[in-house]
Each structure stands twice: as structure tokens, then as C-alpha cells.
mmCIF file of C-alpha atoms in Angstrom:
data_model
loop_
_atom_site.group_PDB
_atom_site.id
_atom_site.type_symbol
_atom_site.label_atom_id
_atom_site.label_comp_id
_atom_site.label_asym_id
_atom_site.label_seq_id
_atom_site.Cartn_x
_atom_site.Cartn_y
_atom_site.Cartn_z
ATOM 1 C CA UNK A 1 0.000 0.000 0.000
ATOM 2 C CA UNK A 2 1.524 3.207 -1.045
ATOM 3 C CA UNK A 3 1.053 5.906 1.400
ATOM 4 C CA UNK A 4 0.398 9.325 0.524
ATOM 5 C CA UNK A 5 2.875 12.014 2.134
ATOM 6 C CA UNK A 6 -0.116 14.191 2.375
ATOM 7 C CA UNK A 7 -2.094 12.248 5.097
ATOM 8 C CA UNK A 8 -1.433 12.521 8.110
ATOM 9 C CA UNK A 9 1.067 9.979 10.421
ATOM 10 C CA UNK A 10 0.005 8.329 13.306
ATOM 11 C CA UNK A 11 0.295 9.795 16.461
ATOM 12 C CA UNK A 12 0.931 6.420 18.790
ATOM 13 C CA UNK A 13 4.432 5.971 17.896
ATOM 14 C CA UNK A 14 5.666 9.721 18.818
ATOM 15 C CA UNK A 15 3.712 10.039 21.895
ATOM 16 C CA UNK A 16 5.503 6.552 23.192
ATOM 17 C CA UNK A 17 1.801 4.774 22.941
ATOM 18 C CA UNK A 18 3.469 2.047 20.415
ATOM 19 C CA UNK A 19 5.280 0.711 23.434
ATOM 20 C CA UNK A 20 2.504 1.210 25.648
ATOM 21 C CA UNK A 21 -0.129 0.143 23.370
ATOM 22 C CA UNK A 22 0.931 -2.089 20.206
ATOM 23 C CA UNK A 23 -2.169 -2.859 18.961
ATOM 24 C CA UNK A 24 -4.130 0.465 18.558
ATOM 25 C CA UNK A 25 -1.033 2.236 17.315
ATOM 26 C CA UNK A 26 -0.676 -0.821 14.708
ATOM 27 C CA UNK A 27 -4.397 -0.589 13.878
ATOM 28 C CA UNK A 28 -3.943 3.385 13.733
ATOM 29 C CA UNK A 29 -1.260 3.367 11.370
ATOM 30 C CA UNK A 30 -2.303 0.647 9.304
ATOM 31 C CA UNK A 31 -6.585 0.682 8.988
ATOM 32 C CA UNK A 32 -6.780 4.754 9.965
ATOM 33 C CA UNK A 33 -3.821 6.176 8.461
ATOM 34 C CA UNK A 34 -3.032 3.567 5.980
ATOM 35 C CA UNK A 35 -6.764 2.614 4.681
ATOM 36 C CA UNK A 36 -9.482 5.283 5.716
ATOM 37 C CA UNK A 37 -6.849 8.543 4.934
ATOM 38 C CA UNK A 38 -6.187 7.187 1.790
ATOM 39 C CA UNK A 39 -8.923 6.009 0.301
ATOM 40 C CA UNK A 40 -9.491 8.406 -3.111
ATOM 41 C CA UNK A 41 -13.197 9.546 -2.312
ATOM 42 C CA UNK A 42 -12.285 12.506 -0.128
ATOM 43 C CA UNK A 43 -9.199 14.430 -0.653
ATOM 44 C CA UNK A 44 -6.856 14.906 2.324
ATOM 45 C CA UNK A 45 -7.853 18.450 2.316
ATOM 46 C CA UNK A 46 -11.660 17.411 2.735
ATOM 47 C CA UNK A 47 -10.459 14.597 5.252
ATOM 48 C CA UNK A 48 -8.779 17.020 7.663
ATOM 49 C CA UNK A 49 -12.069 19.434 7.726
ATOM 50 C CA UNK A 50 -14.410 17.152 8.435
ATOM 51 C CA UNK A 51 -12.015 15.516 11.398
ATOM 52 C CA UNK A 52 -10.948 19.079 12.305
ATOM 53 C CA UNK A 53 -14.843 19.908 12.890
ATOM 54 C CA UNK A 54 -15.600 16.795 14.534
ATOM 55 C CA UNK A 55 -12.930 17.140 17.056
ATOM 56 C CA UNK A 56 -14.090 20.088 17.735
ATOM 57 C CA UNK A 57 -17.721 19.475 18.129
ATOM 58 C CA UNK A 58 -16.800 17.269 20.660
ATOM 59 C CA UNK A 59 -14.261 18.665 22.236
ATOM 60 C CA UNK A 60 -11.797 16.544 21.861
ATOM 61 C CA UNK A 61 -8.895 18.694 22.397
ATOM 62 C CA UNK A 62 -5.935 16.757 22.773
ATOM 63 C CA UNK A 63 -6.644 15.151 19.306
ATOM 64 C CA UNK A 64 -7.079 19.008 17.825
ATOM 65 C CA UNK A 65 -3.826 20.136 17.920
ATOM 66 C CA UNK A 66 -2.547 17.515 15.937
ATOM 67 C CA UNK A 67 -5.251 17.528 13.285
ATOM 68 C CA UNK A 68 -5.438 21.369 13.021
ATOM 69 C CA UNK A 69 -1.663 21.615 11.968
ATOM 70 C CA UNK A 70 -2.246 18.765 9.529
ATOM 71 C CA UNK A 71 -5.078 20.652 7.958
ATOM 72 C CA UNK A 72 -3.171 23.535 6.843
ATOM 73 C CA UNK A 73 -0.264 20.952 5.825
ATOM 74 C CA UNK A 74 -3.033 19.560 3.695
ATOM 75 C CA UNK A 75 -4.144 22.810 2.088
ATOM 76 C CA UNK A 76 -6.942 24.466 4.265
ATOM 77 C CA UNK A 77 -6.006 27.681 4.983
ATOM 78 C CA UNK A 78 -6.241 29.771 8.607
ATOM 79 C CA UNK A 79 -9.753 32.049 7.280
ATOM 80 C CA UNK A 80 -10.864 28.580 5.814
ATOM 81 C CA UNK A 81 -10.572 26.343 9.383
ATOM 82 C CA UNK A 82 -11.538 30.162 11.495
ATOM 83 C CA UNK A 83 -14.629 29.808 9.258
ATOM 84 C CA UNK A 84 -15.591 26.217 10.073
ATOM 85 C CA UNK A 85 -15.131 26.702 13.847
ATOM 86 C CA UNK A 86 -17.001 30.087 13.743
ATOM 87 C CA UNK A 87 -20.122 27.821 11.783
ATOM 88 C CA UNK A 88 -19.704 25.083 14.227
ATOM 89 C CA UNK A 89 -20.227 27.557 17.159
ATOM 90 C CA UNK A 90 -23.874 27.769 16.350
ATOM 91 C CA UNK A 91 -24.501 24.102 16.563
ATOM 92 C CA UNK A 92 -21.695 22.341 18.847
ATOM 93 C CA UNK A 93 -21.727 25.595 21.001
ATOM 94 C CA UNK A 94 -19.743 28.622 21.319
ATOM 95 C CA UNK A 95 -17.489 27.185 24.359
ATOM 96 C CA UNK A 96 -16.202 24.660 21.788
ATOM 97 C CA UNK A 97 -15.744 27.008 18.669
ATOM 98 C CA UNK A 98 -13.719 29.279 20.966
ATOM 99 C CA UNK A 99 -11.176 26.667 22.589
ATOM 100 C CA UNK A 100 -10.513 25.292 18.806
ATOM 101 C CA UNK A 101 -10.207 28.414 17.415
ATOM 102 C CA UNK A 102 -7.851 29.611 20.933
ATOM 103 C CA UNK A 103 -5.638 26.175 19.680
ATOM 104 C CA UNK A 104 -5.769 27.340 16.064
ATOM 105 C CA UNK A 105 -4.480 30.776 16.551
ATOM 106 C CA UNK A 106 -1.576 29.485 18.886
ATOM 107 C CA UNK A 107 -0.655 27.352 15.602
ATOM 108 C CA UNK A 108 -0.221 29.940 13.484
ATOM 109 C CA UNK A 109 1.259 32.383 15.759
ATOM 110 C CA UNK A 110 3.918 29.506 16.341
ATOM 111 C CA UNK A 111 4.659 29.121 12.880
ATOM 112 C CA UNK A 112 4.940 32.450 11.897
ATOM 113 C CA UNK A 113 7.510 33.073 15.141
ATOM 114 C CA UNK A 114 9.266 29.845 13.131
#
């Protein structure tokens, strides 16, 4: 299986959860990262939006950071993902929107201090 330098890698083996955990980072890396993030229907762009969004609609924060800076590696820009939080703030509420958009804005003040 060819994997696309696009998509993004999984996040067991950096954060030490390989060791820890063998099986979910193997099934991470290979069905997640390896099948679902490759599979031609959605473009990694489109991929990272809608996982972006749903992170953030349910607040899963620790998840975000990692998938926000993979979105604008794979082509959303900083108005496009302020825009999707600022929609989602009227339906997964505005306590949400704000903390991924707080991450967001960290991100890019981070890599334009780089």
C-alpha cells in the first residue's frame, strides 16, 4: 500500500503509545492512516475538515492540535478552518468554537515566530 505524504502519520508511535499500546497504534497506522486517509473519495484536504470539525464538536482537544496543523499541511487555509469553527459555534456551542479556534491561533502564531 503506497502511502500518501499528504495524510497525516500516526500519532501512537511519537507520543511513546506504540510501546505502551501495540495494537491500537498498529491498527492506527495501518486501517486509519493507511486505509481510511487514503482512500481516493475525499481528498486529504476534505479529510482534515471534516475531522478538524468533529474534534471540535466534541471537544476533543488533545486530538485538535494535531489535526489542526495537519489541515493547513493539507491545504486548508487559517480564514478557511476560522470559518468552520465560527459555523460550528452555532450548533456544537460557542465554548467549543472558541477553545478550537484559541488552539488554532496558537498554531499559526507559532509558525509564523518559526
Amino acid at each position: 500500500m503506497t502511502q500518501n505524504t499528504r495524510s497525516p502519520k500516526p500519532a501512537g508511535d511519537r507520543s511513546g503509545l506504540g510501546d505502551f499500546a501495540p495494537k491500537l497504534a498498529e491498527l492506527t497506522e495501518t486501517v486509519l492512516f493507511g486505509d481510511v486517509w487514503e482512500r481516493p473519495e475525499l481528498s486529504p484536504r476534505d479529510r482534515s475538515l471534516v475531522t478538524v470539525t468533529t474534534l471540535a464538536a466534541l471537544y476533543r482537544t488533545e486530538q485538535l492540535d494535531f489535526h489542526l496543523r495537519k489541515a493547513l499541511e493539507n491545504g486548508l487555509s487559517k480564514d478557511e478552518l476560522v470559518e468552520a469553527l465560527t459555523h460550528l459555534a452555532f450548533y456544537a456551542g460557542w465554548p467549543t468554537a472558541m477553545s478550537a479556534v484559541t488552539q488554532l491561533k496558537t498554531i499559526v502564531e507559532e509558525a509564523r515566530a518559526a
